[in-house]
mmCIF file of C-alpha atoms in Angstrom:
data_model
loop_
_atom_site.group_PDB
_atom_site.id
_atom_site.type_symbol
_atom_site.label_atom_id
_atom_site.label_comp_id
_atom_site.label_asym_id
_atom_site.label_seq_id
_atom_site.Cartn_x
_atom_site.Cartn_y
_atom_site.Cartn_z
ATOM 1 C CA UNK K 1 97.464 199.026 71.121
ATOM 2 C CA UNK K 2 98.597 195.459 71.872
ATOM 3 C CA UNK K 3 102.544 195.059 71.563
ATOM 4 C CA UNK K 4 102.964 191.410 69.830
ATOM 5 C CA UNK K 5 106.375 191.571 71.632
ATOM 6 C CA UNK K 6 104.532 191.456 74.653
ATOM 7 C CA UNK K 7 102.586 188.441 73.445
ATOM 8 C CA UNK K 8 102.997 184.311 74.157
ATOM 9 C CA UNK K 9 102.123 181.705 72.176
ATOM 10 C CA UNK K 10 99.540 178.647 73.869
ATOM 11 C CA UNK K 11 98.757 175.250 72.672
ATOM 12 C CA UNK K 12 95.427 173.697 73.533
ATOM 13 C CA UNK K 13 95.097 170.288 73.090
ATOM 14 C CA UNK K 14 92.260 167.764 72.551
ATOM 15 C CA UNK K 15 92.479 164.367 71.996
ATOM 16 C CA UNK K 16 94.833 164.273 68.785
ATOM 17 C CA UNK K 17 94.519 168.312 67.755
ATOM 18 C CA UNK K 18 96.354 170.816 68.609
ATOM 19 C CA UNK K 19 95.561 174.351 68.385
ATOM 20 C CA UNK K 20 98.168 177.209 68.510
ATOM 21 C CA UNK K 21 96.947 180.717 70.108
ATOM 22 C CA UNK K 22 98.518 184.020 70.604
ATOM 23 C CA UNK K 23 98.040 185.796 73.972
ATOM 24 C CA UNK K 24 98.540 188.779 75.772
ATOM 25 C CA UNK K 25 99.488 188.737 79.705
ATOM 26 C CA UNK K 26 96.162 191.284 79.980
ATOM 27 C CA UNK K 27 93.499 189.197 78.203
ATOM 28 C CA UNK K 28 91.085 186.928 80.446
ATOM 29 C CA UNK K 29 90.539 183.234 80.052
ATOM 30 C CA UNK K 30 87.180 184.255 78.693
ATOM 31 C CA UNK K 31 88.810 185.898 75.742
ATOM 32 C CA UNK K 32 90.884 182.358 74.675
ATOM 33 C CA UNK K 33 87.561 180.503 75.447
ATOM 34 C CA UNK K 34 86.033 183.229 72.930
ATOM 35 C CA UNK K 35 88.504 182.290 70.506
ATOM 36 C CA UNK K 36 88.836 178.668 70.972
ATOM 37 C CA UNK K 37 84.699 178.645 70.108
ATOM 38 C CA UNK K 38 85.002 180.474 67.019
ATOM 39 C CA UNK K 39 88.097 178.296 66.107
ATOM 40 C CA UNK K 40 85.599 175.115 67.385
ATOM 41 C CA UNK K 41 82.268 176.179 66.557
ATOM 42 C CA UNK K 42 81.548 175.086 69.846
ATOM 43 C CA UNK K 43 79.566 177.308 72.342
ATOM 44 C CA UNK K 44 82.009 178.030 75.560
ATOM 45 C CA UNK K 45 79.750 176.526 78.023
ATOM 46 C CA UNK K 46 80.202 173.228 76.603
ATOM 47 C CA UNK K 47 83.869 173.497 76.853
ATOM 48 C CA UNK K 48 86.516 173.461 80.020
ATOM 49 C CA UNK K 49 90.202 174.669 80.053
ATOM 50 C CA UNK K 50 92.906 173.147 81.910
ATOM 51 C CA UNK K 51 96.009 174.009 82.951
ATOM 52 C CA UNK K 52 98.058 171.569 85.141
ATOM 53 C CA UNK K 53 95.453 170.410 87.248
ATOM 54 C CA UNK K 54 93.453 173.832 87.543
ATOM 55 C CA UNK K 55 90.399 174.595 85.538
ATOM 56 C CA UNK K 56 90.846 178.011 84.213
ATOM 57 C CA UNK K 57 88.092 180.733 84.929
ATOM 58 C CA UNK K 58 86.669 182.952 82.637
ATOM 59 C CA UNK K 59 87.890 186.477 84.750
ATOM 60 C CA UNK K 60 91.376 184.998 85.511
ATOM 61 C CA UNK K 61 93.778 186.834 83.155
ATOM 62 C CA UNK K 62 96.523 184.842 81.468
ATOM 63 C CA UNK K 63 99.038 186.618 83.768
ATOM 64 C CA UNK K 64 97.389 185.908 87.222
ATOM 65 C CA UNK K 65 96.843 181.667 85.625
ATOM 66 C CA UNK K 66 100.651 182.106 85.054
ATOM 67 C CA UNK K 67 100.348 180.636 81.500
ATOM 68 C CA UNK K 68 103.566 181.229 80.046
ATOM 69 C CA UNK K 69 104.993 180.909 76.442
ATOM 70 C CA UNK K 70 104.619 177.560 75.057
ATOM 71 C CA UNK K 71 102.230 175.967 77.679
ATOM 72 C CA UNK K 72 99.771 173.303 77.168
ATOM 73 C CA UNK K 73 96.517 174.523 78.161
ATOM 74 C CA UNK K 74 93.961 171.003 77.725
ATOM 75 C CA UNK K 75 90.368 171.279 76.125
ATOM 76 C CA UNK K 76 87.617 168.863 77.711
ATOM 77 C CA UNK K 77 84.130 168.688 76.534
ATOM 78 C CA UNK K 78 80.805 168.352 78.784
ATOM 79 C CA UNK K 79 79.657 164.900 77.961
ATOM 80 C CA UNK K 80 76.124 165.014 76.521
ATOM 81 C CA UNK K 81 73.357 164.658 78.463
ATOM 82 C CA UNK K 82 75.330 165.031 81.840
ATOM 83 C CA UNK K 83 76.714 167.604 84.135
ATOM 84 C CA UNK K 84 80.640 166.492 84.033
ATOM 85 C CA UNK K 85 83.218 167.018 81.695
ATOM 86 C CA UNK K 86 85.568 164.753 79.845
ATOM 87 C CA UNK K 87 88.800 163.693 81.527
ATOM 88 C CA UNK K 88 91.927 165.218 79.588
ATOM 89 C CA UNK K 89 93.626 163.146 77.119
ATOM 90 C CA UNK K 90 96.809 163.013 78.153
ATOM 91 C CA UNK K 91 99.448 160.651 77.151
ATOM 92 C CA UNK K 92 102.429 160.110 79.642
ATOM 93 C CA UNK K 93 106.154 160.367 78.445
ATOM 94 C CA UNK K 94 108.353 158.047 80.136
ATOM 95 C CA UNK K 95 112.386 159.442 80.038
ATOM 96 C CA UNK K 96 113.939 156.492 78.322
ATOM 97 C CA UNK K 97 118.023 156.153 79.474
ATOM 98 C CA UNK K 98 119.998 155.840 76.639
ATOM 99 C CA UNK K 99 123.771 154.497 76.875
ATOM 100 C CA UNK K 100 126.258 156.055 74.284
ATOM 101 C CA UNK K 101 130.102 154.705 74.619
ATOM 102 C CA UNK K 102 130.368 156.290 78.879
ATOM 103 C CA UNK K 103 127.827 158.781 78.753
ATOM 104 C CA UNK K 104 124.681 158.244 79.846
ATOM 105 C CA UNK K 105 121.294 160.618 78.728
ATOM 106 C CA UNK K 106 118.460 161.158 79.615
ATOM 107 C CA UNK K 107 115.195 161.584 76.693
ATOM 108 C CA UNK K 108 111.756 162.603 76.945
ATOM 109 C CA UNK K 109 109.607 159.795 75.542
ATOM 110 C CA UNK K 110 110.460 156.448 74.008
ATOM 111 C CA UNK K 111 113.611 155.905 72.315
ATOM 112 C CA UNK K 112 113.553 153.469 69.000
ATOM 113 C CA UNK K 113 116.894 151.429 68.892
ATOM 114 C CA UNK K 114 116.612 149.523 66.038
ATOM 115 C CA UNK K 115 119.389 150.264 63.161
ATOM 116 C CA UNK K 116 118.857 151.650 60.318
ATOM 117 C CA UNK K 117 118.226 149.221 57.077
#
């Protein structure tokens, strides 16, 4: 029996969805693609996962791709009628420096300034 303390939680993203999937360090790549096509309704061949900038294979288990709690694992499709697969859809976050009084931060993303009406 699977111990969910043993587990870790994955988000695979596409384009603007996210889906949320619990893991266990034994289970293959093969077994999230199973579960991403039922979640889909899309048959796994059709579908890559990404992690970083290594497609993830189907006997790799989730220990051995090192996916850890709370990593972003991307979802391309094949394009139709071709051999490829999408490019990822992957928006860049720029740090943004923000000054407060002498301290000086640094954010993840874009920082909106503008006071409060």
């Amino acid at each position: 029996m699977l111990d969910p303390l043993d587990s870790i939680h994955i988000k695979v993203k596409r384009k603007h969805r996210t889906m949320f999937l619990l893991c266990y360090p034994d289970e293959t790549v093969g077994t999230i693609r199973d579960k991403i096509s039922a979640m889909t309704g899309r048959d796994g061949a059709q579908f890559r996962l990404l992690h970083g900038k290594l497609t993830l294979t189907d006997e790799v288990t989730v220990k051995a791709a090192k996916l850890q709690n709370g990593d972003v694992v991307h979802l391309v499709y094949k394009i139709e009628g071709k051999e490829e697969f999408e490019q990822p859809d992957v928006t860049s976050l720029q740090p943004a420096t923000v000054t407060d009084g002498s301290a000086q931060t640094m954010l993840g993303g874009t920082l909106d300034q503008t006071a409060p009406k």
